[in-house]
Each structure stands twice: as structure tokens, then as C-alpha cells.
Coordinates of N, CA and C and ligand atoms in Angstrom, one line a residue:
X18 N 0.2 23.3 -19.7 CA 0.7 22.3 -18.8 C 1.6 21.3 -19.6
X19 N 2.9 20.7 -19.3 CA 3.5 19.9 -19.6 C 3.5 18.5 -19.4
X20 N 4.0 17.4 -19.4 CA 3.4 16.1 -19.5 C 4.5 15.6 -18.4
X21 N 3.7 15.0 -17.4 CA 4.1 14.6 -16.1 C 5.5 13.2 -16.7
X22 N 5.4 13.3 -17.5 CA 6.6 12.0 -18.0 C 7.9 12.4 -17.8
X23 N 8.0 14.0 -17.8 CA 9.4 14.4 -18.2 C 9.7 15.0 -17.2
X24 N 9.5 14.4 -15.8 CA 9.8 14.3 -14.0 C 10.3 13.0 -13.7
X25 N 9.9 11.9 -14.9 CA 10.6 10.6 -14.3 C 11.7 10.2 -15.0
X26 N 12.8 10.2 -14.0 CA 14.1 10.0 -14.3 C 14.7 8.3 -14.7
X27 N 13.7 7.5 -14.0 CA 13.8 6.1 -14.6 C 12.6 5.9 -14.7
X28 N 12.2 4.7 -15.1 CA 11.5 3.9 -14.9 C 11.5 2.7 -14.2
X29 N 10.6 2.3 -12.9 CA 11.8 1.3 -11.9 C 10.8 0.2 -12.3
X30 N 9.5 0.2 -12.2 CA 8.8 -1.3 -12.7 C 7.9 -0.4 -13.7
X31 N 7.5 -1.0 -14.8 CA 7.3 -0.8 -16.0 C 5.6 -1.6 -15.7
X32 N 4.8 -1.1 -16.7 CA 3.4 -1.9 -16.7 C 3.1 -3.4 -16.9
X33 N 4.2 -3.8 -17.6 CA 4.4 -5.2 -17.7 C 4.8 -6.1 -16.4
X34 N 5.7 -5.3 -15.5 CA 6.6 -6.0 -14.3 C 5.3 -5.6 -13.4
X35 N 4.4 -4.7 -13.2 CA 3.7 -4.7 -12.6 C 2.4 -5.3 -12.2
X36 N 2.0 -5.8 -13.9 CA 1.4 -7.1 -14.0 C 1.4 -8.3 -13.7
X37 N 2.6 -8.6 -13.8 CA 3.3 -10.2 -13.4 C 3.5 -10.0 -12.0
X38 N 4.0 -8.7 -11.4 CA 3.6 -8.9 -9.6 C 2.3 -8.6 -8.9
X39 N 1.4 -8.7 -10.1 CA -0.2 -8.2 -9.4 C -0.3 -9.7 -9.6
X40 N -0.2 -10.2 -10.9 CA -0.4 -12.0 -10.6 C 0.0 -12.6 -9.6
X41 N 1.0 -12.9 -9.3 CA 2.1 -13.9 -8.3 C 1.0 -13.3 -6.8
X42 N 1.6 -11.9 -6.9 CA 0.5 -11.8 -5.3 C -0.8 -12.3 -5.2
X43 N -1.4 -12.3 -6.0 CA -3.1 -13.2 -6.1 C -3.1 -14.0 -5.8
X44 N -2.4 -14.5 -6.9 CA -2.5 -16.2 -6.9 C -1.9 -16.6 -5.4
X45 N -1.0 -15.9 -4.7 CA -0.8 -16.2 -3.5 C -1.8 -16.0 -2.1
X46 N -2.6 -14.8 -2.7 CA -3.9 -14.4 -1.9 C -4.7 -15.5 -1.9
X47 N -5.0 -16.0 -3.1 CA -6.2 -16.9 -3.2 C -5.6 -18.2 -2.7
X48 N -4.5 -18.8 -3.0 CA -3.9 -20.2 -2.2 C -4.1 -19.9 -0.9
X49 N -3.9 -18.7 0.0 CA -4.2 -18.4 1.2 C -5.1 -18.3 2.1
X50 N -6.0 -17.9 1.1 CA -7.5 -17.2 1.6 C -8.7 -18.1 1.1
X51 N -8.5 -18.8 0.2 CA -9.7 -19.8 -0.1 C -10.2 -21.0 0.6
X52 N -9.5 -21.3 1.8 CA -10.3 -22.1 2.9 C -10.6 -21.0 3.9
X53 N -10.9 -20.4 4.0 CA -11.2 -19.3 5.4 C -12.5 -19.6 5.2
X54 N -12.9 -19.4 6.9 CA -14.8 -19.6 6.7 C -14.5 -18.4 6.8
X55 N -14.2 -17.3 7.2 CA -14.1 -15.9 7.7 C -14.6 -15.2 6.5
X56 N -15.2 -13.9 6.7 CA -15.1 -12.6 5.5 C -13.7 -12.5 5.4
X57 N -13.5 -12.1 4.2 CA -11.7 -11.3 3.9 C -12.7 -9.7 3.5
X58 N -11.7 -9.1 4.1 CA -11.6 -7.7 4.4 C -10.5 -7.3 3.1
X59 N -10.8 -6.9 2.0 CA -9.5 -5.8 1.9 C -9.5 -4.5 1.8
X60 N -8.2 -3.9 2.9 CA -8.5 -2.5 3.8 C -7.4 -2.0 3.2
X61 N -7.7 -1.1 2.0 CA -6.7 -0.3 1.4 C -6.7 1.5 1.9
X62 N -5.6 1.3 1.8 CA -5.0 2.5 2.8 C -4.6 3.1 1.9
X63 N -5.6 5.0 2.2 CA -5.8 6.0 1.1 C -4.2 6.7 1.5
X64 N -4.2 7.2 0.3 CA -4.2 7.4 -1.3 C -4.0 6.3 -2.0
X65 N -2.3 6.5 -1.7 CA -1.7 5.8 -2.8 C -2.0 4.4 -3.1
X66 N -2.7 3.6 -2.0 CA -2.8 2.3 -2.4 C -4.1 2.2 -3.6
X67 N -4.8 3.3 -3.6 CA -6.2 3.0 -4.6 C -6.0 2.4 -6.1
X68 N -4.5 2.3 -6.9 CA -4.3 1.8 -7.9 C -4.4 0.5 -7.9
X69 N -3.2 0.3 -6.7 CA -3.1 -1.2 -6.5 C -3.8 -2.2 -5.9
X70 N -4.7 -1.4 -5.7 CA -6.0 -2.4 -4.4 C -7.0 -2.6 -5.8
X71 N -7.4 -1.6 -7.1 CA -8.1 -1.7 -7.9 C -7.6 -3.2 -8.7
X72 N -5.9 -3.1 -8.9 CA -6.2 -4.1 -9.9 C -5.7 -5.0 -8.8
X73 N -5.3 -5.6 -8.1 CA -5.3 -6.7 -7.3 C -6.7 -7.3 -7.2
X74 N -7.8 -6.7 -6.7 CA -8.4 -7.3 -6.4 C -9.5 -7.7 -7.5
X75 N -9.2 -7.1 -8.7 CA -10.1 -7.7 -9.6 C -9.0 -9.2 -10.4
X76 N -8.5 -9.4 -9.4 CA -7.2 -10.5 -10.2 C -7.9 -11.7 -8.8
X77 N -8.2 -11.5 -7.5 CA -8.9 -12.4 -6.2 C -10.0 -12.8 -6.3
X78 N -10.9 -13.7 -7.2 CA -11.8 -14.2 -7.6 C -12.5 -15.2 -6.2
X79 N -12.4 -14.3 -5.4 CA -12.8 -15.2 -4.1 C -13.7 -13.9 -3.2
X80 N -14.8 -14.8 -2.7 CA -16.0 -13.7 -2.0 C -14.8 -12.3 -1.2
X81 N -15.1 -11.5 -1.4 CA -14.6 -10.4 -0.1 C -14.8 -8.9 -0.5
X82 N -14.6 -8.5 0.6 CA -15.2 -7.0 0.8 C -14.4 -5.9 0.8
X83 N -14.7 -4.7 0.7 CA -13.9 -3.6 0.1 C -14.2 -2.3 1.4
X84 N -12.5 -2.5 2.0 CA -12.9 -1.2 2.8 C -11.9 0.0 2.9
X85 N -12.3 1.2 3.6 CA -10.7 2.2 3.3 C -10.4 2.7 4.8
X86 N -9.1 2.9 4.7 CA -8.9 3.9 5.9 C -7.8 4.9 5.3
X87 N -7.7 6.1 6.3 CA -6.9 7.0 6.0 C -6.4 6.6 7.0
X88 N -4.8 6.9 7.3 CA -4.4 7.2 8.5 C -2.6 7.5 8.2
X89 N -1.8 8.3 9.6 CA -0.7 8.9 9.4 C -0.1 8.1 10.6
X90 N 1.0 8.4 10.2 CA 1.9 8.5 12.1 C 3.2 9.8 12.0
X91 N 2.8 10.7 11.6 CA 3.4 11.8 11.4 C 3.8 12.5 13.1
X92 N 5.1 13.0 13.6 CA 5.3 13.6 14.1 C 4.7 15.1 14.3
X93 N 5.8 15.6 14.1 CA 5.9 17.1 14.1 C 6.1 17.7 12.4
X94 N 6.8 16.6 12.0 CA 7.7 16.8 11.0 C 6.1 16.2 9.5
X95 N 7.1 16.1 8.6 CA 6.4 15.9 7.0 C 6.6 14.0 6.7
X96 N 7.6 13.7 7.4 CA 7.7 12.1 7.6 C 7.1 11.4 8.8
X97 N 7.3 10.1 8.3 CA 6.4 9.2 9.3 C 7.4 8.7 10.6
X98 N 6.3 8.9 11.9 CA 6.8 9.0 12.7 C 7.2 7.4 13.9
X99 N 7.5 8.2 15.0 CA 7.2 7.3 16.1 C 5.9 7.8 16.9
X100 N 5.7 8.9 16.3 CA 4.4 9.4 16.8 C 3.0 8.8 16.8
X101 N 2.0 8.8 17.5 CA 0.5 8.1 17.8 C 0.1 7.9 16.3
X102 N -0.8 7.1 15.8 CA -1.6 6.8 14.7 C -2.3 7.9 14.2
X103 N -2.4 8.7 13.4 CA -3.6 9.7 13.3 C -4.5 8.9 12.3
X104 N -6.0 9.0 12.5 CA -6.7 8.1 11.9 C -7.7 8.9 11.3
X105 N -7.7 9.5 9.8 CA -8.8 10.7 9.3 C -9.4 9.8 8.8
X106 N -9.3 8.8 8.5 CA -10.7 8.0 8.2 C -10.7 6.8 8.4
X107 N -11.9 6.1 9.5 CA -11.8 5.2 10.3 C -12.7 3.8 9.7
X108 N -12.3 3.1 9.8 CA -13.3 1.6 9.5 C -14.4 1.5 10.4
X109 N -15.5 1.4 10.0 CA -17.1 1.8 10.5 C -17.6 0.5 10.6
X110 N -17.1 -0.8 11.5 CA -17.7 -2.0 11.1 C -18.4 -2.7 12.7
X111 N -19.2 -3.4 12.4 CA -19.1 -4.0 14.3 C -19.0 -5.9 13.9
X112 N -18.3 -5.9 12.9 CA -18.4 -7.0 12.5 C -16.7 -7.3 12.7
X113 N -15.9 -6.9 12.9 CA -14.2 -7.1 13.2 C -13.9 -8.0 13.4
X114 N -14.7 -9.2 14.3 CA -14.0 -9.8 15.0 C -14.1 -11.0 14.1
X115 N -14.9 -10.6 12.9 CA -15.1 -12.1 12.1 C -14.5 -11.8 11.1
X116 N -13.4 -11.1 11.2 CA -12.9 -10.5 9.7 C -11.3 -10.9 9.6
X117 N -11.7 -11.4 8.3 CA -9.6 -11.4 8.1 C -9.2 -10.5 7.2
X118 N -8.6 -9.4 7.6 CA -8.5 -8.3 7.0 C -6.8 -8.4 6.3
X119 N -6.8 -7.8 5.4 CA -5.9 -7.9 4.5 C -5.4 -6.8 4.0
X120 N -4.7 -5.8 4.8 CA -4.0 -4.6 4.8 C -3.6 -4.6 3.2
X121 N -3.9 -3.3 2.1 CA -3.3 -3.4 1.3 C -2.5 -1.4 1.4
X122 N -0.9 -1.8 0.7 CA -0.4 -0.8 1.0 C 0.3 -0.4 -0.5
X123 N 0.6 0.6 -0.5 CA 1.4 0.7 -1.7 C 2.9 1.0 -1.7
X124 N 3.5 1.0 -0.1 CA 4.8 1.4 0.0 C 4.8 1.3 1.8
X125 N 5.9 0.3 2.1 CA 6.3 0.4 3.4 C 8.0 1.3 3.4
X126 N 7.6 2.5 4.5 CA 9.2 3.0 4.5 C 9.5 2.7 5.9
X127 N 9.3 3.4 7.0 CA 9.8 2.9 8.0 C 9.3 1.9 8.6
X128 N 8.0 2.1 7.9 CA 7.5 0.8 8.7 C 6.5 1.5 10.2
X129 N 6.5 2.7 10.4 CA 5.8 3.2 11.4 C 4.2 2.9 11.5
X130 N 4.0 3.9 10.2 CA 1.9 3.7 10.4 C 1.9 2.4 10.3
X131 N 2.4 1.3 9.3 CA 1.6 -0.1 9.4 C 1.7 -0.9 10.4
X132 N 3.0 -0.9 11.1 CA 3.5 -1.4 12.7 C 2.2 -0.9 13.8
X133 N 2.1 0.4 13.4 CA 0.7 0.7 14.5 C -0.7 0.2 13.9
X134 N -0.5 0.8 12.9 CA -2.6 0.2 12.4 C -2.7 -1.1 12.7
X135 N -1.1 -2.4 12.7 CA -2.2 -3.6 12.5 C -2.2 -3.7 13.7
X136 N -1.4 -2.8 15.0 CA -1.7 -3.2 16.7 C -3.1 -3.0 16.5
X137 N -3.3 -1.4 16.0 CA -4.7 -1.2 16.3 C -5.8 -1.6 15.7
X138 N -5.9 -2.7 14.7 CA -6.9 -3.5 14.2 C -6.7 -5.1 15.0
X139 N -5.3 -5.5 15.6 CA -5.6 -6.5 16.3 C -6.7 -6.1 17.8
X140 N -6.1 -4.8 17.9 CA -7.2 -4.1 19.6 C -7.9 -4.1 19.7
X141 N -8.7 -3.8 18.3 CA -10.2 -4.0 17.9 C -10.5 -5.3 17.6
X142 N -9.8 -6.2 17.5 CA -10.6 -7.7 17.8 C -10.7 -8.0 16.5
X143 N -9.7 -7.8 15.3 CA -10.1 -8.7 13.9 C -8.9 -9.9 14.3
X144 N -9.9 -11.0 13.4 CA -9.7 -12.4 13.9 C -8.4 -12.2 13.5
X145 N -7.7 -12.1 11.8 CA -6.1 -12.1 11.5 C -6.4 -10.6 10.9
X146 N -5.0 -10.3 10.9 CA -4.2 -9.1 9.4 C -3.3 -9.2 9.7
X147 N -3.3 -9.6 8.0 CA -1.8 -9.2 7.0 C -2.0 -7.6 6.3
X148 N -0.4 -8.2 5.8 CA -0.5 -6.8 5.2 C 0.6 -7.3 3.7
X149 N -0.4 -6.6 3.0 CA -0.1 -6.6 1.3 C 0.8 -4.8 0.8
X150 N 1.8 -5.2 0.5 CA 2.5 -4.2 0.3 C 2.6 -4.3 -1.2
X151 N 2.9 -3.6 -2.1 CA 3.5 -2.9 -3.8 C 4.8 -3.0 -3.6
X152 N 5.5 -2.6 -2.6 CA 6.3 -1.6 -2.4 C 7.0 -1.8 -1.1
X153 N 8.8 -2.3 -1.1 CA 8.8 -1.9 0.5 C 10.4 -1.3 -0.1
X154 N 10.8 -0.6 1.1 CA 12.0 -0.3 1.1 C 12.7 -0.3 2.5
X155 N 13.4 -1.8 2.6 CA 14.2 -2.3 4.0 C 15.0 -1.7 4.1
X156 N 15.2 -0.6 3.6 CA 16.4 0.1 4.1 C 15.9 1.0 4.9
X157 N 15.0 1.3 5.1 CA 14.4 2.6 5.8 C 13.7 2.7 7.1
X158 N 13.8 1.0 7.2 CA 13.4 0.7 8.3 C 13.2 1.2 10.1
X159 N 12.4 1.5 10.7 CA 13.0 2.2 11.6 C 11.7 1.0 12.4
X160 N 11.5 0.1 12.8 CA 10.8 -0.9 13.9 C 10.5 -2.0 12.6
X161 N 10.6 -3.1 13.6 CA 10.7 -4.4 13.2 C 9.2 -4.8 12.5
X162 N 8.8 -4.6 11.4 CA 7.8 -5.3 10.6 C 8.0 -5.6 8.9
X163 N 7.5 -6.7 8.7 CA 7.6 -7.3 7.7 C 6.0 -7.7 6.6
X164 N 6.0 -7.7 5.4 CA 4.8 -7.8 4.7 C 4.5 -8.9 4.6
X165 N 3.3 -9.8 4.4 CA 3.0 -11.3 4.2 C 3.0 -11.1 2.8
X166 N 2.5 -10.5 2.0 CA 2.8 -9.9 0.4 C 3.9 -9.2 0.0
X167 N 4.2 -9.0 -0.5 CA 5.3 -7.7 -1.3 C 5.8 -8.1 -2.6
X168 N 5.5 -7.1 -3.4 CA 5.8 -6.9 -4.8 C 7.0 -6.7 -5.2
X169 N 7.8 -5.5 -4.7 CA 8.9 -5.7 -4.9 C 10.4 -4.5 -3.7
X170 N 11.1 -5.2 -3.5 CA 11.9 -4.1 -2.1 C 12.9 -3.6 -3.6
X171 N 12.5 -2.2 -2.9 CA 13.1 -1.3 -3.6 C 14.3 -0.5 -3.2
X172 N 15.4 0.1 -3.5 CA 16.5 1.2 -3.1 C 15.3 2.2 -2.6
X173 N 16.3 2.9 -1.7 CA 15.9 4.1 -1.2 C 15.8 5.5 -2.1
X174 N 15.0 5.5 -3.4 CA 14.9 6.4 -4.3 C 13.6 7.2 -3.8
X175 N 13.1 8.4 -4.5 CA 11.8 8.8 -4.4 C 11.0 8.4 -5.6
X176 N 10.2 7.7 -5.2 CA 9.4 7.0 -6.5 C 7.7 7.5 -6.4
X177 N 7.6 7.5 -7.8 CA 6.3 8.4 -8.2 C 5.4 7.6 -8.8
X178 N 4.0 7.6 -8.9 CA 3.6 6.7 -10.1 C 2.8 5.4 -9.4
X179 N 1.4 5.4 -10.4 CA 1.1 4.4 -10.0 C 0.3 4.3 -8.5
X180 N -0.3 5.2 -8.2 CA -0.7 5.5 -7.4 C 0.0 6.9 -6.2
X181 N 1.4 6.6 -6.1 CA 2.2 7.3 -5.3 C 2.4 8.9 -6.0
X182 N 3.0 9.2 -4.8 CA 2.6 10.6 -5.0 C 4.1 11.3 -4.8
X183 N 4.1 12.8 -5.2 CA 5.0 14.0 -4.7 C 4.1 15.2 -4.8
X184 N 4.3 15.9 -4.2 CA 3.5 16.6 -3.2 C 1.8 16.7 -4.2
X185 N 1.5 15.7 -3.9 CA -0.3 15.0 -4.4 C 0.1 14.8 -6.0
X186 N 1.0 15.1 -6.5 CA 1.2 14.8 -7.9 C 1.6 13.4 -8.3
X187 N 1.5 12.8 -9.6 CA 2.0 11.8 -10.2 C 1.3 10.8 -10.2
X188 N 0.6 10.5 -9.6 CA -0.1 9.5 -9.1 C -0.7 8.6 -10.4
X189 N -1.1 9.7 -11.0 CA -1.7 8.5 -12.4 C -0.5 8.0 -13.5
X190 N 0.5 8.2 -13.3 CA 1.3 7.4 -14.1 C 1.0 5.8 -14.4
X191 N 1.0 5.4 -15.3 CA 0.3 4.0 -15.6 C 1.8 3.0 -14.8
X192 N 2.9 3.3 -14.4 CA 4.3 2.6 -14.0 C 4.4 3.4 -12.8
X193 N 5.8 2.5 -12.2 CA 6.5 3.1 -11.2 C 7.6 3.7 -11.4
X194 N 8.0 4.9 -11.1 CA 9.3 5.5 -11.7 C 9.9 6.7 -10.5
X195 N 11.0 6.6 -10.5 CA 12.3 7.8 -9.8 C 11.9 9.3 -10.3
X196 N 11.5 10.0 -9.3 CA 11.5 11.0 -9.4 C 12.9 12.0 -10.1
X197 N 12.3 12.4 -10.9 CA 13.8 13.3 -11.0 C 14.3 14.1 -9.7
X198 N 15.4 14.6 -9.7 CA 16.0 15.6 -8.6 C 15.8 16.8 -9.0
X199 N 15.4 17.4 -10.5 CA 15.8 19.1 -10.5 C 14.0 18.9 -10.1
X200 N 13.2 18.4 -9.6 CA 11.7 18.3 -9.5 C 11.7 19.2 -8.2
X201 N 12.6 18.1 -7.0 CA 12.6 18.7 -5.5 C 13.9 20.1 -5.0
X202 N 14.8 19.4 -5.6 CA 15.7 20.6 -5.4 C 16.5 21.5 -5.7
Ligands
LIG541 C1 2.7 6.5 2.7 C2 2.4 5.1 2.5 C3 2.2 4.5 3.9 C4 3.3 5.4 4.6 C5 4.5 4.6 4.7 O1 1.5 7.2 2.8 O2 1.2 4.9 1.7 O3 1.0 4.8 4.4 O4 3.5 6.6 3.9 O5 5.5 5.2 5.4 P1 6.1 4.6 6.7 O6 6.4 3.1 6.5 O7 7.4 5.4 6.9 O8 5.1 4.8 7.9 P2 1.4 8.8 2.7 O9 1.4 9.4 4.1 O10 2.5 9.4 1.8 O11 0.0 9.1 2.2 P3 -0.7 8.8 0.7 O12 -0.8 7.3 0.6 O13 -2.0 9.5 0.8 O14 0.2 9.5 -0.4

């Protein structure tokens, strides 16, 4: 086996840049969330977000609870759609309605599945959600939503690392980095 290094063609946030935007987002979590009588929810959204939900929230020194969902909005196609929410793994709570849930993401692209999950966590009756992004790229936008968090808006590159994935690979790269091209095509 070869060493997953020599697929990344840059390096776009480095371990260091990643740390100083896991700070700033906290510290903005906790200015936010430290007078709530409410539970805080944070609802990290599998895969990719599992790095970044790990070290954020050991940086949120404030009571709250740890939950996951899977979910897609995949068409027909391998990208995210305008298509229904698919939801393979669901939040098992009957407590919603006292929750301020705090969407964590590792990458907003068009914006489809997070546009639907937070309808469908407002439908179910949680008091607020936000949503905490790593990652967005406004250029790819395809329906109007925006992150209460974000780490950093990125070009429209394929990026690996750090949780994120190509086809299930890369993910433990300790950074964020650009996929090379001779990888996909
Ligand atoms: C990615 C990402 C978001 C979604 C963003 O998940 O984590 O959930 O795609 O795309 P969108 O804004 O166009 O809807 P992915 O389906 O790749 O799953 P993974 O996190 O398990 O890799």
C-alpha cells in the first residue's frame, strides 16, 4: 500500500488553520449558547463530520449532548439532489421540542440535504437549529441557505481529508487538501 499523501495535490487548510477555526467557532458556540435554559443538541451528520464534531466539541465547555444522523438527498444520480431527504439513520429522541440543536457539518455544497434536514427537524418540533459547517462552497449553491458557523468558503475544488472523503477514502488525513486529478480521471 502507498501512503494516501501522494493524492493530495495541495494542501488547502493545514492543522494549524484548522485549529485556530475550531477555536473562533467555539468561542462563538459558547458566547451563543451559554445562556440557553434549553439542552444543546450537537447533531453531527455521518461521516464526514465525525472529525470535526470530535474536536469542536471537546473545545465547548458547556453542558450538551451528542447525537448522529445519517442522511442524503440524492436523486437518481451520485450528487445531492432536489430530491426527498433519505434518512438511514434517524434521531431517536421524544425530548425535541426542548432541544437546541446544533447541526454540525463538514461541507455545505449545494446546500440541498441541510436546506431539508433543518425543515425536517423544525417539523419535528426542536425549539432552534443552526447549523455549524467546516466547510462551505457558495459557489455551488443550488437553494438559498446559509451556516450560523463556518470555518472556511472554499473554491469549487475536490477536497479530501479531515474527515471527508473520495470514494470512502482519505478521510483520516490529519488536514484539508485538493484531491489530485490523475486520482479521478
Ligand atoms: C456530504 C456532506 C453533506 C452533503 C453536502 O455528505 O457531508 O452532508 O454531502 O452536499 P449538499 O450541500 O450538496 O447537499 P456525503 O453524502 O458525501 O456523505 P459522507 O459525509 O458520509 O461522506
Amino acid at each position: 500500500m502507498t501512503h494516501i499523501e501522494k493524492d493530495v495535490e495541495e494542501v488547502l487548510l493545514s492543522e494549524k488553520e484548522l485549529s485556530d477555526i475550531l477555536d473562533r467557532i467555539a468561542a462563538d458556540i459558547v458566547r451563543d449558547y451559554k445562556d440557553s435554559p434549553r439542552k444543546l443538541l450537537i447533531l453531527s451528520i455521518l461521516k464526514g463530520s465525525l472529525i470535526f464534531t470530535s474536536d469542536l466539541m471537546r473545545r465547548i465547555p458547556l453542558p450538551l449532548e451528542l447525537d448522529f444522523m445519517k442522511v442524503s438527498s440524492y436523486g437518481s444520480g451520485t450528487v445531492s439532489s432536489g430530491g426527498p431527504l433519505k434518512i438511514s439513520l434517524d434521531l431517536k429522541r421524544d425530548d425535541i421540542a426542548d432541544l437546541d440543536i446544533l447541526i454540525v457539518e463538514d461541507i455545505i455544497d449545494s446546500g440541498n440535504t441541510l436546506s431539508k434536514l433543518k425543515k425536517h427537524l423544525a417539523e419535528r418540533g426542536a425549539h432552534s437549529v443552526k447549523i455549524c459547517t467546516l466547510l462551505d462552497k457558495p459557489s455551488r449553491r443550488e437553494v438559498e441557505l446559509s451556516a450560523d458557523y463556518c470555518g472556511a468558503e472554499i473554491p469549487d475544488k475536490f477536497v479530501i481529508g479531515y474527515g471527508l472523503d473520495y470514494d470512502e477514502k482519505y478521510r483520516n488525513l490529519p488536514y484539508v487538501g485538493v484531491l489530485s486529478p490523475k486520482v479521478y480521471s
